[in-house]
Amino acid sequence: MAYVNSSRTASYGIADRAAAIVKTIRVGLERRRVFKQTVRELQALSNRELADLGIHRTMITRVANEAAYGK
């Protein structure tokens, strides 16, 4: 019995690498935009409104980091 095995190795060219770099940059910029927008919106709230949300003013950057980066 004869078996034929055709395997192909993934060969990424320069265009694929450049596209991956551009995608990584776009994702990073989008996450940064979400971070900045979250910080801006939370800073605009009063202390009372933040307390209603269970957030202290010192927690704003941490909350924004979690929203943007999942950290």
JSON list of C-alpha atoms in Angstrom, two decimals:
[
{"chain": "A", "resi": 1, "resn": "MET", "atom": "CA", "xyz": [0.00, 0.00, 0.00]},
{"chain": "A", "resi": 2, "resn": "ALA", "atom": "CA", "xyz": [1.34, 3.40, -0.94]},
{"chain": "A", "resi": 3, "resn": "TYR", "atom": "CA", "xyz": [0.81, 6.51, 1.10]},
{"chain": "A", "resi": 4, "resn": "VAL", "atom": "CA", "xyz": [1.13, 10.04, -0.09]},
{"chain": "A", "resi": 5, "resn": "ASN", "atom": "CA", "xyz": [1.85, 12.72, 2.41]},
{"chain": "A", "resi": 6, "resn": "SER", "atom": "CA", "xyz": [1.93, 16.26, 1.25]},
{"chain": "A", "resi": 7, "resn": "SER", "atom": "CA", "xyz": [2.83, 18.71, 3.94]},
{"chain": "A", "resi": 8, "resn": "ARG", "atom": "CA", "xyz": [3.30, 22.36, 3.47]},
{"chain": "A", "resi": 9, "resn": "THR", "atom": "CA", "xyz": [5.31, 24.62, 5.69]},
{"chain": "A", "resi": 10, "resn": "ALA", "atom": "CA", "xyz": [4.01, 28.06, 6.42]},
{"chain": "A", "resi": 11, "resn": "SER", "atom": "CA", "xyz": [6.25, 30.57, 4.80]},
{"chain": "A", "resi": 12, "resn": "TYR", "atom": "CA", "xyz": [5.54, 34.14, 5.76]},
{"chain": "A", "resi": 13, "resn": "GLY", "atom": "CA", "xyz": [6.81, 36.81, 3.48]},
{"chain": "A", "resi": 14, "resn": "ILE", "atom": "CA", "xyz": [7.69, 40.38, 4.22]},
{"chain": "A", "resi": 15, "resn": "ALA", "atom": "CA", "xyz": [4.18, 41.56, 3.34]},
{"chain": "A", "resi": 16, "resn": "ASP", "atom": "CA", "xyz": [2.66, 39.19, 5.91]},
{"chain": "A", "resi": 17, "resn": "ARG", "atom": "CA", "xyz": [5.06, 40.40, 8.58]},
{"chain": "A", "resi": 18, "resn": "ALA", "atom": "CA", "xyz": [4.35, 44.05, 7.76]},
{"chain": "A", "resi": 19, "resn": "ALA", "atom": "CA", "xyz": [0.61, 43.39, 7.93]},
{"chain": "A", "resi": 20, "resn": "ALA", "atom": "CA", "xyz": [1.06, 41.75, 11.33]},
{"chain": "A", "resi": 21, "resn": "ILE", "atom": "CA", "xyz": [3.03, 44.75, 12.60]},
{"chain": "A", "resi": 22, "resn": "VAL", "atom": "CA", "xyz": [0.40, 47.17, 11.33]},
{"chain": "A", "resi": 23, "resn": "LYS", "atom": "CA", "xyz": [-2.33, 45.10, 13.00]},
{"chain": "A", "resi": 24, "resn": "THR", "atom": "CA", "xyz": [-0.42, 45.05, 16.30]},
{"chain": "A", "resi": 25, "resn": "ILE", "atom": "CA", "xyz": [-0.01, 48.83, 16.17]},
{"chain": "A", "resi": 26, "resn": "ARG", "atom": "CA", "xyz": [-3.72, 49.34, 15.40]},
{"chain": "A", "resi": 27, "resn": "VAL", "atom": "CA", "xyz": [-4.78, 47.13, 18.29]},
{"chain": "A", "resi": 28, "resn": "GLY", "atom": "CA", "xyz": [-2.43, 48.99, 20.62]},
{"chain": "A", "resi": 29, "resn": "LEU", "atom": "CA", "xyz": [-3.72, 52.37, 19.52]},
{"chain": "A", "resi": 30, "resn": "GLU", "atom": "CA", "xyz": [-7.33, 51.25, 19.93]},
{"chain": "A", "resi": 31, "resn": "ARG", "atom": "CA", "xyz": [-6.63, 49.98, 23.44]},
{"chain": "A", "resi": 32, "resn": "ARG", "atom": "CA", "xyz": [-4.91, 53.23, 24.32]},
{"chain": "A", "resi": 33, "resn": "ARG", "atom": "CA", "xyz": [-7.93, 55.16, 23.01]},
{"chain": "A", "resi": 34, "resn": "VAL", "atom": "CA", "xyz": [-10.26, 53.09, 25.19]},
{"chain": "A", "resi": 35, "resn": "PHE", "atom": "CA", "xyz": [-8.00, 53.70, 28.20]},
{"chain": "A", "resi": 36, "resn": "LYS", "atom": "CA", "xyz": [-7.89, 57.45, 27.70]},
{"chain": "A", "resi": 37, "resn": "GLN", "atom": "CA", "xyz": [-11.64, 57.69, 27.07]},
{"chain": "A", "resi": 38, "resn": "THR", "atom": "CA", "xyz": [-12.42, 55.68, 30.20]},
{"chain": "A", "resi": 39, "resn": "VAL", "atom": "CA", "xyz": [-10.14, 57.85, 32.33]},
{"chain": "A", "resi": 40, "resn": "ARG", "atom": "CA", "xyz": [-11.67, 61.02, 30.88]},
{"chain": "A", "resi": 41, "resn": "GLU", "atom": "CA", "xyz": [-15.24, 59.85, 31.51]},
{"chain": "A", "resi": 42, "resn": "LEU", "atom": "CA", "xyz": [-14.55, 58.65, 35.04]},
{"chain": "A", "resi": 43, "resn": "GLN", "atom": "CA", "xyz": [-12.70, 61.83, 35.97]},
{"chain": "A", "resi": 44, "resn": "ALA", "atom": "CA", "xyz": [-15.70, 63.85, 34.83]},
{"chain": "A", "resi": 45, "resn": "LEU", "atom": "CA", "xyz": [-17.91, 62.14, 37.43]},
{"chain": "A", "resi": 46, "resn": "SER", "atom": "CA", "xyz": [-18.39, 63.57, 40.91]},
{"chain": "A", "resi": 47, "resn": "ASN", "atom": "CA", "xyz": [-17.18, 61.73, 44.00]},
{"chain": "A", "resi": 48, "resn": "ARG", "atom": "CA", "xyz": [-20.80, 60.85, 44.78]},
{"chain": "A", "resi": 49, "resn": "GLU", "atom": "CA", "xyz": [-21.35, 59.32, 41.33]},
{"chain": "A", "resi": 50, "resn": "LEU", "atom": "CA", "xyz": [-18.10, 57.36, 41.60]},
{"chain": "A", "resi": 51, "resn": "ALA", "atom": "CA", "xyz": [-19.14, 56.09, 45.04]},
{"chain": "A", "resi": 52, "resn": "ASP", "atom": "CA", "xyz": [-22.44, 54.92, 43.56]},
{"chain": "A", "resi": 53, "resn": "LEU", "atom": "CA", "xyz": [-20.40, 52.86, 41.08]},
{"chain": "A", "resi": 54, "resn": "GLY", "atom": "CA", "xyz": [-18.19, 51.54, 43.87]},
{"chain": "A", "resi": 55, "resn": "ILE", "atom": "CA", "xyz": [-15.12, 53.33, 42.55]},
{"chain": "A", "resi": 56, "resn": "HIS", "atom": "CA", "xyz": [-12.83, 55.61, 44.51]},
{"chain": "A", "resi": 57, "resn": "ARG", "atom": "CA", "xyz": [-11.11, 58.41, 42.63]},
{"chain": "A", "resi": 58, "resn": "THR", "atom": "CA", "xyz": [-7.72, 56.76, 43.20]},
{"chain": "A", "resi": 59, "resn": "MET", "atom": "CA", "xyz": [-8.97, 53.64, 41.37]},
{"chain": "A", "resi": 60, "resn": "ILE", "atom": "CA", "xyz": [-9.71, 55.38, 38.06]},
{"chain": "A", "resi": 61, "resn": "THR", "atom": "CA", "xyz": [-6.50, 54.40, 36.27]},
{"chain": "A", "resi": 62, "resn": "ARG", "atom": "CA", "xyz": [-6.77, 50.81, 37.51]},
{"chain": "A", "resi": 63, "resn": "VAL", "atom": "CA", "xyz": [-10.35, 50.56, 36.27]},
{"chain": "A", "resi": 64, "resn": "ALA", "atom": "CA", "xyz": [-9.35, 52.08, 32.92]},
{"chain": "A", "resi": 65, "resn": "ASN", "atom": "CA", "xyz": [-6.45, 49.63, 32.62]},
{"chain": "A", "resi": 66, "resn": "GLU", "atom": "CA", "xyz": [-8.80, 46.72, 33.20]},
{"chain": "A", "resi": 67, "resn": "ALA", "atom": "CA", "xyz": [-11.26, 48.10, 30.65]},
{"chain": "A", "resi": 68, "resn": "ALA", "atom": "CA", "xyz": [-8.64, 48.60, 27.95]},
{"chain": "A", "resi": 69, "resn": "TYR", "atom": "CA", "xyz": [-6.04, 45.91, 28.56]},
{"chain": "A", "resi": 70, "resn": "GLY", "atom": "CA", "xyz": [-7.84, 43.36, 30.73]},
{"chain": "A", "resi": 71, "resn": "LYS", "atom": "CA", "xyz": [-5.22, 43.72, 33.47]}
]
